[in-house]
PDB file of N, CA and C in Angstrom:
ATOM      1  N   MET A  20     -19.080  28.455  -7.786  1.00 76.00           N
ATOM      2  CA  MET A  20     -18.188  29.485  -7.268  1.00 76.00           C
ATOM      3  C   MET A  20     -17.062  28.822  -6.470  1.00 76.00           C
ATOM      4  N   GLU A  21     -15.838  29.212  -6.781  1.00 82.00           N
ATOM      5  CA  GLU A  21     -14.674  28.633  -6.122  1.00 82.00           C
ATOM      6  C   GLU A  21     -14.355  29.412  -4.843  1.00 82.00           C
ATOM      7  N   THR A  22     -14.230  28.687  -3.746  1.00 91.00           N
ATOM      8  CA  THR A  22     -13.883  29.319  -2.473  1.00 91.00           C
ATOM      9  C   THR A  22     -12.371  29.487  -2.376  1.00 91.00           C
ATOM     10  N   PRO A  23     -11.901  30.375  -1.506  1.00 93.00           N
ATOM     11  CA  PRO A  23     -10.451  30.542  -1.346  1.00 93.00           C
ATOM     12  C   PRO A  23      -9.745  29.250  -0.937  1.00 93.00           C
ATOM     13  N   SER A  24     -10.393  28.442  -0.124  1.00 95.00           N
ATOM     14  CA  SER A  24      -9.745  27.197   0.291  1.00 95.00           C
ATOM     15  C   SER A  24      -9.614  26.219  -0.881  1.00 95.00           C
ATOM     16  N   VAL A  25     -10.592  26.186  -1.777  1.00 94.00           N
ATOM     17  CA  VAL A  25     -10.503  25.329  -2.958  1.00 94.00           C
ATOM     18  C   VAL A  25      -9.359  25.803  -3.848  1.00 94.00           C
ATOM     19  N   ALA A  26      -9.258  27.096  -4.079  1.00 92.00           N
ATOM     20  CA  ALA A  26      -8.189  27.651  -4.904  1.00 92.00           C
ATOM     21  C   ALA A  26      -6.826  27.390  -4.266  1.00 92.00           C
ATOM     22  N   SER A  27      -6.727  27.546  -2.956  1.00 94.00           N
ATOM     23  CA  SER A  27      -5.461  27.302  -2.261  1.00 94.00           C
ATOM     24  C   SER A  27      -5.065  25.837  -2.343  1.00 94.00           C
ATOM     25  N   LEU A  28      -6.026  24.953  -2.160  1.00 93.00           N
ATOM     26  CA  LEU A  28      -5.744  23.525  -2.241  1.00 93.00           C
ATOM     27  C   LEU A  28      -5.323  23.145  -3.658  1.00 93.00           C
ATOM     28  N   ARG A  29      -6.028  23.666  -4.649  1.00 92.00           N
ATOM     29  CA  ARG A  29      -5.684  23.378  -6.038  1.00 92.00           C
ATOM     30  C   ARG A  29      -4.269  23.853  -6.360  1.00 92.00           C
ATOM     31  N   ALA A  30      -3.853  24.972  -5.790  1.00 93.00           N
ATOM     32  CA  ALA A  30      -2.505  25.497  -6.032  1.00 93.00           C
ATOM     33  C   ALA A  30      -1.430  24.573  -5.467  1.00 93.00           C
ATOM     34  N   GLN A  31      -1.790  23.727  -4.517  1.00 93.00           N
ATOM     35  CA  GLN A  31      -0.838  22.796  -3.915  1.00 93.00           C
ATOM     36  C   GLN A  31      -0.804  21.438  -4.617  1.00 93.00           C
ATOM     37  N   ALA A  32      -1.638  21.233  -5.615  1.00 94.00           N
ATOM     38  CA  ALA A  32      -1.716  19.946  -6.308  1.00 94.00           C
ATOM     39  C   ALA A  32      -0.430  19.654  -7.074  1.00 94.00           C
ATOM     40  N   GLU A  33      -0.031  18.384  -7.073  1.00 95.00           N
ATOM     41  CA  GLU A  33       1.143  17.927  -7.802  1.00 95.00           C
ATOM     42  C   GLU A  33       0.769  16.689  -8.616  1.00 95.00           C
ATOM     43  N   PRO A  34       1.251  16.610  -9.862  1.00 96.00           N
ATOM     44  CA  PRO A  34       0.889  15.472 -10.723  1.00 96.00           C
ATOM     45  C   PRO A  34       1.425  14.136 -10.197  1.00 96.00           C
ATOM     46  N   LEU A  35       0.560  13.135 -10.221  1.00 97.00           N
ATOM     47  CA  LEU A  35       0.897  11.770  -9.812  1.00 97.00           C
ATOM     48  C   LEU A  35       0.541  10.835 -10.956  1.00 97.00           C
ATOM     49  N   ALA A  36       1.430   9.905 -11.260  1.00 98.00           N
ATOM     50  CA  ALA A  36       1.149   8.879 -12.266  1.00 98.00           C
ATOM     51  C   ALA A  36       1.140   7.520 -11.573  1.00 98.00           C
ATOM     52  N   SER A  37       0.172   6.711 -11.938  1.00 98.00           N
ATOM     53  CA  SER A  37       0.061   5.363 -11.401  1.00 98.00           C
ATOM     54  C   SER A  37       0.575   4.387 -12.446  1.00 98.00           C
ATOM     55  N   LEU A  38       1.517   3.516 -12.033  1.00 98.00           N
ATOM     56  CA  LEU A  38       2.068   2.551 -12.972  1.00 98.00           C
ATOM     57  C   LEU A  38       2.310   1.216 -12.289  1.00 98.00           C
ATOM     58  N   SER A  39       2.406   0.198 -13.109  1.00 97.00           N
ATOM     59  CA  SER A  39       2.540  -1.171 -12.612  1.00 97.00           C
ATOM     60  C   SER A  39       3.834  -1.369 -11.825  1.00 97.00           C
ATOM     61  N   ILE A  40       3.730  -2.108 -10.750  1.00 96.00           N
ATOM     62  CA  ILE A  40       4.894  -2.482  -9.940  1.00 96.00           C
ATOM     63  C   ILE A  40       5.857  -3.343 -10.760  1.00 96.00           C
ATOM     64  N   SER A  41       5.376  -3.909 -11.867  1.00 96.00           N
ATOM     65  CA  SER A  41       6.231  -4.741 -12.715  1.00 96.00           C
ATOM     66  C   SER A  41       7.326  -3.935 -13.417  1.00 96.00           C
ATOM     67  N   HIS A  42       7.254  -2.609 -13.351  1.00 97.00           N
ATOM     68  CA  HIS A  42       8.322  -1.779 -13.911  1.00 97.00           C
ATOM     69  C   HIS A  42       9.531  -1.706 -12.985  1.00 97.00           C
ATOM     70  N   LEU A  43       9.409  -2.260 -11.796  1.00 97.00           N
ATOM     71  CA  LEU A  43      10.533  -2.297 -10.853  1.00 97.00           C
ATOM     72  C   LEU A  43      11.115  -3.705 -10.822  1.00 97.00           C
ATOM     73  N   SER A  44      12.432  -3.783 -10.783  1.00 97.00           N
ATOM     74  CA  SER A  44      13.099  -5.081 -10.685  1.00 97.00           C
ATOM     75  C   SER A  44      12.760  -5.720  -9.339  1.00 97.00           C
ATOM     76  N   PRO A  45      12.910  -7.020  -9.224  1.00 96.00           N
ATOM     77  CA  PRO A  45      12.639  -7.676  -7.938  1.00 96.00           C
ATOM     78  C   PRO A  45      13.423  -7.058  -6.776  1.00 96.00           C
ATOM     79  N   SER A  46      14.686  -6.686  -7.001  1.00 96.00           N
ATOM     80  CA  SER A  46      15.466  -6.108  -5.905  1.00 96.00           C
ATOM     81  C   SER A  46      14.950  -4.718  -5.519  1.00 96.00           C
ATOM     82  N   THR A  47      14.514  -3.929  -6.498  1.00 97.00           N
ATOM     83  CA  THR A  47      13.953  -2.614  -6.188  1.00 97.00           C
ATOM     84  C   THR A  47      12.609  -2.749  -5.497  1.00 97.00           C
ATOM     85  N   ARG A  48      11.820  -3.738  -5.908  1.00 96.00           N
ATOM     86  CA  ARG A  48      10.538  -3.992  -5.218  1.00 96.00           C
ATOM     87  C   ARG A  48      10.776  -4.314  -3.743  1.00 96.00           C
ATOM     88  N   MET A  49      11.793  -5.126  -3.494  1.00 96.00           N
ATOM     89  CA  MET A  49      12.117  -5.478  -2.097  1.00 96.00           C
ATOM     90  C   MET A  49      12.548  -4.247  -1.316  1.00 96.00           C
ATOM     91  N   LYS A  50      13.376  -3.411  -1.929  1.00 97.00           N
ATOM     92  CA  LYS A  50      13.821  -2.179  -1.259  1.00 97.00           C
ATOM     93  C   LYS A  50      12.630  -1.271  -0.967  1.00 97.00           C
ATOM     94  N   LEU A  51      11.698  -1.185  -1.905  1.00 97.00           N
ATOM     95  CA  LEU A  51      10.497  -0.372  -1.687  1.00 97.00           C
ATOM     96  C   LEU A  51       9.697  -0.930  -0.520  1.00 97.00           C
ATOM     97  N   ALA A  52       9.469  -2.228  -0.517  1.00 96.00           N
ATOM     98  CA  ALA A  52       8.698  -2.867   0.561  1.00 96.00           C
ATOM     99  C   ALA A  52       9.375  -2.685   1.920  1.00 96.00           C
ATOM    100  N   ASP A  53      10.713  -2.686   1.917  1.00 97.00           N
ATOM    101  CA  ASP A  53      11.475  -2.539   3.166  1.00 97.00           C
ATOM    102  C   ASP A  53      11.754  -1.078   3.513  1.00 97.00           C
ATOM    103  N   ASP A  54      11.222  -0.151   2.716  1.00 97.00           N
ATOM    104  CA  ASP A  54      11.458   1.289   2.901  1.00 97.00           C
ATOM    105  C   ASP A  54      12.958   1.585   2.919  1.00 97.00           C
ATOM    106  N   ASP A  55      13.665   1.026   1.923  1.00 98.00           N
ATOM    107  CA  ASP A  55      15.125   1.128   1.875  1.00 98.00           C
ATOM    108  C   ASP A  55      15.620   1.660   0.522  1.00 98.00           C
ATOM    109  N   LEU A  56      14.774   2.400  -0.208  1.00 98.00           N
ATOM    110  CA  LEU A  56      15.199   2.966  -1.487  1.00 98.00           C
ATOM    111  C   LEU A  56      16.123   4.159  -1.266  1.00 98.00           C
ATOM    112  N   SER A  57      16.836   4.543  -2.293  1.00 97.00           N
ATOM    113  CA  SER A  57      17.761   5.672  -2.224  1.00 97.00           C
ATOM    114  C   SER A  57      17.058   7.026  -2.342  1.00 97.00           C
ATOM    115  N   VAL A  58      15.755   7.006  -2.564  1.00 98.00           N
ATOM    116  CA  VAL A  58      14.944   8.225  -2.674  1.00 98.00           C
ATOM    117  C   VAL A  58      13.756   8.122  -1.716  1.00 98.00           C
ATOM    118  N   ASN A  59      13.039   9.228  -1.548  1.00 97.00           N
ATOM    119  CA  ASN A  59      11.884   9.236  -0.641  1.00 97.00           C
ATOM    120  C   ASN A  59      10.761   8.358  -1.187  1.00 97.00           C
ATOM    121  N   ALA A  60      10.342   7.400  -0.372  1.00 97.00           N
ATOM    122  CA  ALA A  60       9.304   6.460  -0.790  1.00 97.00           C
ATOM    123  C   ALA A  60       8.417   6.119   0.396  1.00 97.00           C
ATOM    124  N   TYR A  61       7.193   5.745   0.076  1.00 98.00           N
ATOM    125  CA  TYR A  61       6.199   5.401   1.079  1.00 98.00           C
ATOM    126  C   TYR A  61       5.581   4.065   0.673  1.00 98.00           C
ATOM    127  N   PRO A  62       6.048   2.952   1.264  1.00 98.00           N
ATOM    128  CA  PRO A  62       5.528   1.636   0.889  1.00 98.00           C
ATOM    129  C   PRO A  62       4.042   1.487   1.219  1.00 98.00           C
ATOM    130  N   THR A  63       3.362   0.705   0.395  1.00 96.00           N
ATOM    131  CA  THR A  63       1.967   0.342   0.640  1.00 96.00           C
ATOM    132  C   THR A  63       1.868  -1.175   0.568  1.00 96.00           C
ATOM    133  N   ASP A  64       0.687  -1.701   0.826  1.00 94.00           N
ATOM    134  CA  ASP A  64       0.498  -3.152   0.787  1.00 94.00           C
ATOM    135  C   ASP A  64       0.715  -3.751  -0.600  1.00 94.00           C
ATOM    136  N   CYS A  65       0.482  -2.968  -1.653  1.00 92.00           N
ATOM    137  CA  CYS A  65       0.600  -3.521  -3.007  1.00 92.00           C
ATOM    138  C   CYS A  65       1.550  -2.716  -3.889  1.00 92.00           C
ATOM    139  N   GLY A  66       2.495  -1.996  -3.284  1.00 96.00           N
ATOM    140  CA  GLY A  66       3.455  -1.203  -4.055  1.00 96.00           C
ATOM    141  C   GLY A  66       4.004  -0.073  -3.211  1.00 96.00           C
ATOM    142  N   GLY A  67       3.803   1.152  -3.677  1.00 98.00           N
ATOM    143  CA  GLY A  67       4.273   2.294  -2.919  1.00 98.00           C
ATOM    144  C   GLY A  67       4.202   3.572  -3.722  1.00 98.00           C
ATOM    145  N   ILE A  68       4.422   4.681  -3.023  1.00 98.00           N
ATOM    146  CA  ILE A  68       4.429   6.002  -3.639  1.00 98.00           C
ATOM    147  C   ILE A  68       5.837   6.560  -3.492  1.00 98.00           C
ATOM    148  N   ILE A  69       6.369   7.088  -4.596  1.00 98.00           N
ATOM    149  CA  ILE A  69       7.745   7.577  -4.619  1.00 98.00           C
ATOM    150  C   ILE A  69       7.747   9.026  -5.105  1.00 98.00           C
ATOM    151  N   TYR A  70       8.508   9.855  -4.412  1.00 98.00           N
ATOM    152  CA  TYR A  70       8.616  11.270  -4.751  1.00 98.00           C
ATOM    153  C   TYR A  70       9.709  11.489  -5.781  1.00 98.00           C
ATOM    154  N   VAL A  71       9.349  12.115  -6.903  1.00 97.00           N
ATOM    155  CA  VAL A  71      10.301  12.464  -7.955  1.00 97.00           C
ATOM    156  C   VAL A  71      10.777  13.902  -7.762  1.00 97.00           C
ATOM    157  N   GLY A  72       9.808  14.809  -7.553  1.00 95.00           N
ATOM    158  CA  GLY A  72      10.106  16.231  -7.438  1.00 95.00           C
ATOM    159  C   GLY A  72       9.956  16.938  -8.768  1.00 95.00           C
ATOM    160  N   ALA A  73       9.939  18.276  -8.722  1.00 90.00           N
ATOM    161  CA  ALA A  73       9.855  19.083  -9.942  1.00 90.00           C
ATOM    162  C   ALA A  73      10.656  20.360  -9.719  1.00 90.00           C
ATOM    163  N   PRO A  74      11.863  20.432 -10.177  1.00 89.00           N
ATOM    164  CA  PRO A  74      12.581  19.397 -10.920  1.00 89.00           C
ATOM    165  C   PRO A  74      12.953  18.229 -10.007  1.00 89.00           C
ATOM    166  N   ARG A  75      13.409  17.147 -10.617  1.00 90.00           N
ATOM    167  CA  ARG A  75      13.794  15.954  -9.858  1.00 90.00           C
ATOM    168  C   ARG A  75      14.755  16.367  -8.740  1.00 90.00           C
ATOM    169  N   TYR A  76      14.479  15.912  -7.531  1.00 90.00           N
ATOM    170  CA  TYR A  76      15.297  16.339  -6.393  1.00 90.00           C
ATOM    171  C   TYR A  76      16.526  15.467  -6.199  1.00 90.00           C
ATOM    172  N   ARG A  77      16.526  14.255  -6.714  1.00 93.00           N
ATOM    173  CA  ARG A  77      17.659  13.337  -6.556  1.00 93.00           C
ATOM    174  C   ARG A  77      17.541  12.229  -7.600  1.00 93.00           C
ATOM    175  N   MET A  78      18.683  11.725  -8.053  1.00 96.00           N
ATOM    176  CA  MET A  78      18.680  10.593  -8.988  1.00 96.00           C
ATOM    177  C   MET A  78      18.800   9.311  -8.165  1.00 96.00           C
ATOM    178  N   PRO A  79      17.874   8.361  -8.343  1.00 98.00           N
ATOM    179  CA  PRO A  79      17.958   7.101  -7.601  1.00 98.00           C
ATOM    180  C   PRO A  79      19.215   6.317  -7.971  1.00 98.00           C
ATOM    181  N   THR A  80      19.749   5.574  -7.025  1.00 98.00           N
ATOM    182  CA  THR A  80      20.881   4.698  -7.319  1.00 98.00           C
ATOM    183  C   THR A  80      20.417   3.400  -7.977  1.00 98.00           C
ATOM    184  N   GLU A  81      19.143   3.065  -7.832  1.00 98.00           N
ATOM    185  CA  GLU A  81      18.570   1.879  -8.470  1.00 98.00           C
ATOM    186  C   GLU A  81      18.366   2.193  -9.960  1.00 98.00           C
ATOM    187  N   ALA A  82      19.051   1.459 -10.838  1.00 97.00           N
ATOM    188  CA  ALA A  82      19.058   1.763 -12.275  1.00 97.00           C
ATOM    189  C   ALA A  82      17.660   1.752 -12.891  1.00 97.00           C
ATOM    190  N   ASP A  83      16.826   0.772 -12.521  1.00 97.00           N
ATOM    191  CA  ASP A  83      15.476   0.707 -13.087  1.00 97.00           C
ATOM    192  C   ASP A  83      14.654   1.918 -12.681  1.00 97.00           C
ATOM    193  N   LEU A  84      14.774   2.338 -11.447  1.00 98.00           N
ATOM    194  CA  LEU A  84      14.037   3.500 -10.950  1.00 98.00           C
ATOM    195  C   LEU A  84      14.587   4.789 -11.559  1.00 98.00           C
ATOM    196  N   ALA A  85      15.891   4.864 -11.785  1.00 97.00           N
ATOM    197  CA  ALA A  85      16.495   6.040 -12.414  1.00 97.00           C
ATOM    198  C   ALA A  85      15.935   6.250 -13.821  1.00 97.00           C
ATOM    199  N   THR A  86      15.756   5.164 -14.555  1.00 97.00           N
ATOM    200  CA  THR A  86      15.171   5.245 -15.896  1.00 97.00           C
ATOM    201  C   THR A  86      13.758   5.811 -15.827  1.00 97.00           C
ATOM    202  N   ILE A  87      12.982   5.354 -14.870  1.00 98.00           N
ATOM    203  CA  ILE A  87      11.608   5.821 -14.711  1.00 98.00           C
ATOM    204  C   ILE A  87      11.597   7.290 -14.286  1.00 98.00           C
ATOM    205  N   PHE A  88      12.520   7.695 -13.408  1.00 97.00           N
ATOM    206  CA  PHE A  88      12.605   9.090 -12.982  1.00 97.00           C
ATOM    207  C   PHE A  88      12.878  10.007 -14.176  1.00 97.00           C
ATOM    208  N   GLU A  89      13.745   9.589 -15.085  1.00 96.00           N
ATOM    209  CA  GLU A  89      14.052  10.398 -16.272  1.00 96.00           C
ATOM    210  C   GLU A  89      12.778  10.662 -17.080  1.00 96.00           C
ATOM    211  N   VAL A  90      12.006   9.610 -17.308  1.00 97.00           N
ATOM    212  CA  VAL A  90      10.763   9.738 -18.077  1.00 97.00           C
ATOM    213  C   VAL A  90       9.742  10.576 -17.307  1.00 97.00           C
ATOM    214  N   ALA A  91       9.629  10.324 -16.005  1.00 97.00           N
ATOM    215  CA  ALA A  91       8.669  11.065 -15.176  1.00 97.00           C
ATOM    216  C   ALA A  91       8.978  12.553 -15.188  1.00 97.00           C
ATOM    217  N   GLU A  92      10.252  12.897 -15.067  1.00 96.00           N
ATOM    218  CA  GLU A  92      10.625  14.313 -15.074  1.00 96.00           C
ATOM    219  C   GLU A  92      10.261  14.964 -16.405  1.00 96.00           C
ATOM    220  N   GLN A  93      10.525  14.283 -17.510  1.00 95.00           N
ATOM    221  CA  GLN A  93      10.172  14.813 -18.827  1.00 95.00           C
ATOM    222  C   GLN A  93       8.662  15.001 -18.971  1.00 95.00           C
ATOM    223  N   ALA A  94       7.895  14.128 -18.317  1.00 96.00           N
ATOM    224  CA  ALA A  94       6.435  14.190 -18.399  1.00 96.00           C
ATOM    225  C   ALA A  94       5.828  15.156 -17.384  1.00 96.00           C
ATOM    226  N   GLY A  95       6.652  15.740 -16.511  1.00 96.00           N
ATOM    227  CA  GLY A  95       6.130  16.667 -15.506  1.00 96.00           C
ATOM    228  C   GLY A  95       5.471  15.972 -14.325  1.00 96.00           C
ATOM    229  N   ILE A  96       5.817  14.713 -14.087  1.00 97.00           N
ATOM    230  CA  ILE A  96       5.238  13.931 -12.985  1.00 97.00           C
ATOM    231  C   ILE A  96       6.068  14.146 -11.730  1.00 97.00           C
ATOM    232  N   VAL A  97       5.406  14.454 -10.620  1.00 97.00           N
ATOM    233  CA  VAL A  97       6.077  14.727  -9.350  1.00 97.00           C
ATOM    234  C   VAL A  97       6.064  13.507  -8.437  1.00 97.00           C
ATOM    235  N   TRP A  98       5.017  12.704  -8.522  1.00 98.00           N
ATOM    236  CA  TRP A  98       4.860  11.510  -7.682  1.00 98.00           C
ATOM    237  C   TRP A  98       4.593  10.298  -8.565  1.00 98.00           C
ATOM    238  N   LEU A  99       5.151   9.152  -8.190  1.00 98.00           N
ATOM    239  CA  LEU A  99       4.887   7.884  -8.867  1.00 98.00           C
ATOM    240  C   LEU A  99       4.215   6.944  -7.886  1.00 98.00           C
ATOM    241  N   LYS A 100       3.102   6.380  -8.303  1.00 98.00           N
ATOM    242  CA  LYS A 100       2.404   5.386  -7.487  1.00 98.00           C
ATOM    243  C   LYS A 100       2.565   4.033  -8.178  1.00 98.00           C
ATOM    244  N   PHE A 101       3.335   3.150  -7.549  1.00 98.00           N
ATOM    245  CA  PHE A 101       3.515   1.799  -8.076  1.00 98.00           C
ATOM    246  C   PHE A 101       2.482   0.893  -7.425  1.00 98.00           C
ATOM    247  N   ASP A 102       1.767   0.148  -8.264  1.00 96.00           N
ATOM    248  CA  ASP A 102       0.673  -0.679  -7.768  1.00 96.00           C
ATOM    249  C   ASP A 102       0.581  -1.934  -8.626  1.00 96.00           C
ATOM    250  N   SER A 103       0.241  -3.035  -8.001  1.00 92.00           N
ATOM    251  CA  SER A 103       0.122  -4.300  -8.732  1.00 92.00           C
ATOM    252  C   SER A 103      -1.037  -4.284  -9.733  1.00 92.00           C
ATOM    253  N   GLU A 104      -2.003  -3.410  -9.553  1.00 94.00           N
ATOM    254  CA  GLU A 104      -3.166  -3.341 -10.446  1.00 94.00           C
ATOM    255  C   GLU A 104      -3.087  -2.197 -11.448  1.00 94.00           C
ATOM    256  N   ALA A 105      -2.021  -1.404 -11.424  1.00 96.00           N
ATOM    257  CA  ALA A 105      -1.913  -0.241 -12.303  1.00 96.00           C
ATOM    258  C   ALA A 105      -1.452  -0.650 -13.705  1.00 96.00           C
ATOM    259  N   ALA A 106      -1.524   0.306 -14.601  1.00 96.00           N
ATOM    260  CA  ALA A 106      -1.195   0.074 -16.010  1.00 96.00           C
ATOM    261  C   ALA A 106       0.295  -0.138 -16.241  1.00 96.00           C
ATOM    262  N   VAL A 107       0.586  -0.972 -17.222  1.00 96.00           N
ATOM    263  CA  VAL A 107       1.945  -1.116 -17.733  1.00 96.00           C
ATOM    264  C   VAL A 107       2.137   0.020 -18.737  1.00 96.00           C
ATOM    265  N   ILE A 108       3.248   0.734 -18.614  1.00 97.00           N
ATOM    266  CA  ILE A 108       3.512   1.894 -19.452  1.00 97.00           C
ATOM    267  C   ILE A 108       4.379   1.485 -20.639  1.00 97.00           C
ATOM    268  N   ASP A 109       3.889   1.754 -21.842  1.00 96.00           N
ATOM    269  CA  ASP A 109       4.636   1.438 -23.060  1.00 96.00           C
ATOM    270  C   ASP A 109       5.998   2.109 -23.026  1.00 96.00           C
ATOM    271  N   GLY A 110       7.019   1.355 -23.416  1.00 96.00           N
ATOM    272  CA  GLY A 110       8.354   1.906 -23.516  1.00 96.00           C
ATOM    273  C   GLY A 110       9.209   1.736 -22.274  1.00 96.00           C
ATOM    274  N   LEU A 111       8.605   1.381 -21.139  1.00 97.00           N
ATOM    275  CA  LEU A 111       9.383   1.133 -19.924  1.00 97.00           C
ATOM    276  C   LEU A 111       9.631  -0.369 -19.788  1.00 97.00           C
ATOM    277  N   PRO A 112      10.804  -0.753 -19.289  1.00 95.00           N
ATOM    278  CA  PRO A 112      11.069  -2.184 -19.078  1.00 95.00           C
ATOM    279  C   PRO A 112      10.060  -2.796 -18.104  1.00 95.00           C
ATOM    280  N   VAL A 113       9.782  -4.071 -18.306  1.00 96.00           N
ATOM    281  CA  VAL A 113       8.886  -4.822 -17.426  1.00 96.00           C
ATOM    282  C   VAL A 113       9.686  -6.001 -16.868  1.00 96.00           C
ATOM    283  N   PHE A 114       9.592  -6.192 -15.564  1.00 95.00           N
ATOM    284  CA  PHE A 114      10.323  -7.266 -14.896  1.00 95.00           C
ATOM    285  C   PHE A 114       9.337  -8.268 -14.306  1.00 95.00           C
ATOM    286  N   ASN A 115       9.717  -9.528 -14.344  1.00 86.00           N
ATOM    287  CA  ASN A 115       8.986 -10.524 -13.569  1.00 86.00           C
ATOM    288  C   ASN A 115       9.892 -10.887 -12.407  1.00 86.00           C
ATOM    289  N   MET A 116       9.612 -11.903 -11.672  1.00 61.00           N
ATOM    290  CA  MET A 116      10.442 -12.249 -10.526  1.00 61.00           C
ATOM    291  C   MET A 116      11.800 -12.801 -10.959  1.00 61.00           C
ATOM    292  N   LEU A 117      11.945 -13.197 -12.218  1.00 59.00           N
ATOM    293  CA  LEU A 117      13.202 -13.785 -12.690  1.00 59.00           C
ATOM    294  C   LEU A 117      14.083 -12.784 -13.426  1.00 59.00           C
ATOM    295  N   GLY A 118      13.520 -11.703 -13.937  1.00 50.00           N
ATOM    296  CA  GLY A 118      14.328 -10.727 -14.654  1.00 50.00           C
ATOM    297  C   GLY A 118      13.519  -9.944 -15.660  1.00 50.00           C
ATOM    298  N   PRO A 119      14.193  -9.187 -16.555  1.00 52.00           N
ATOM    299  CA  PRO A 119      13.471  -8.309 -17.487  1.00 52.00           C
ATOM    300  C   PRO A 119      12.776  -9.055 -18.615  1.00 52.00           C
ATOM    301  N   GLU A 120      11.682  -8.484 -19.052  1.00 52.00           N
ATOM    302  CA  GLU A 120      10.930  -8.973 -20.226  1.00 52.00           C
ATOM    303  C   GLU A 120      10.784  -7.807 -21.179  1.00 52.00           C
ATOM    304  N   VAL A 121      11.793  -7.329 -21.783  1.00 47.00           N
ATOM    305  CA  VAL A 121      11.708  -6.138 -22.626  1.00 47.00           C
ATOM    306  C   VAL A 121      11.030  -6.338 -23.905  1.00 47.00           C
TER     307      VAL A 121
END
């Protein structure tokens, strides 16, 4: 049996996707770590969480992140969790410390 608090909490749920930090360029990774991105972000020890919104609330000025926001919005994702241990997503660019590996 579902309680009112469970139903209320479920109504507040927003989709989050976890993806590899390697999808961010070295400069964007640094901005994330320094809490200096052009969009709302919450740095963590191994990446960070970034708010996309539904619909997207703002387009990032960082080109690599803007590409990811476009895909996330199409997929209905509201939050992105970048993590060094998360999956690499097919079709998104992958960066190492020297540059892209498309």
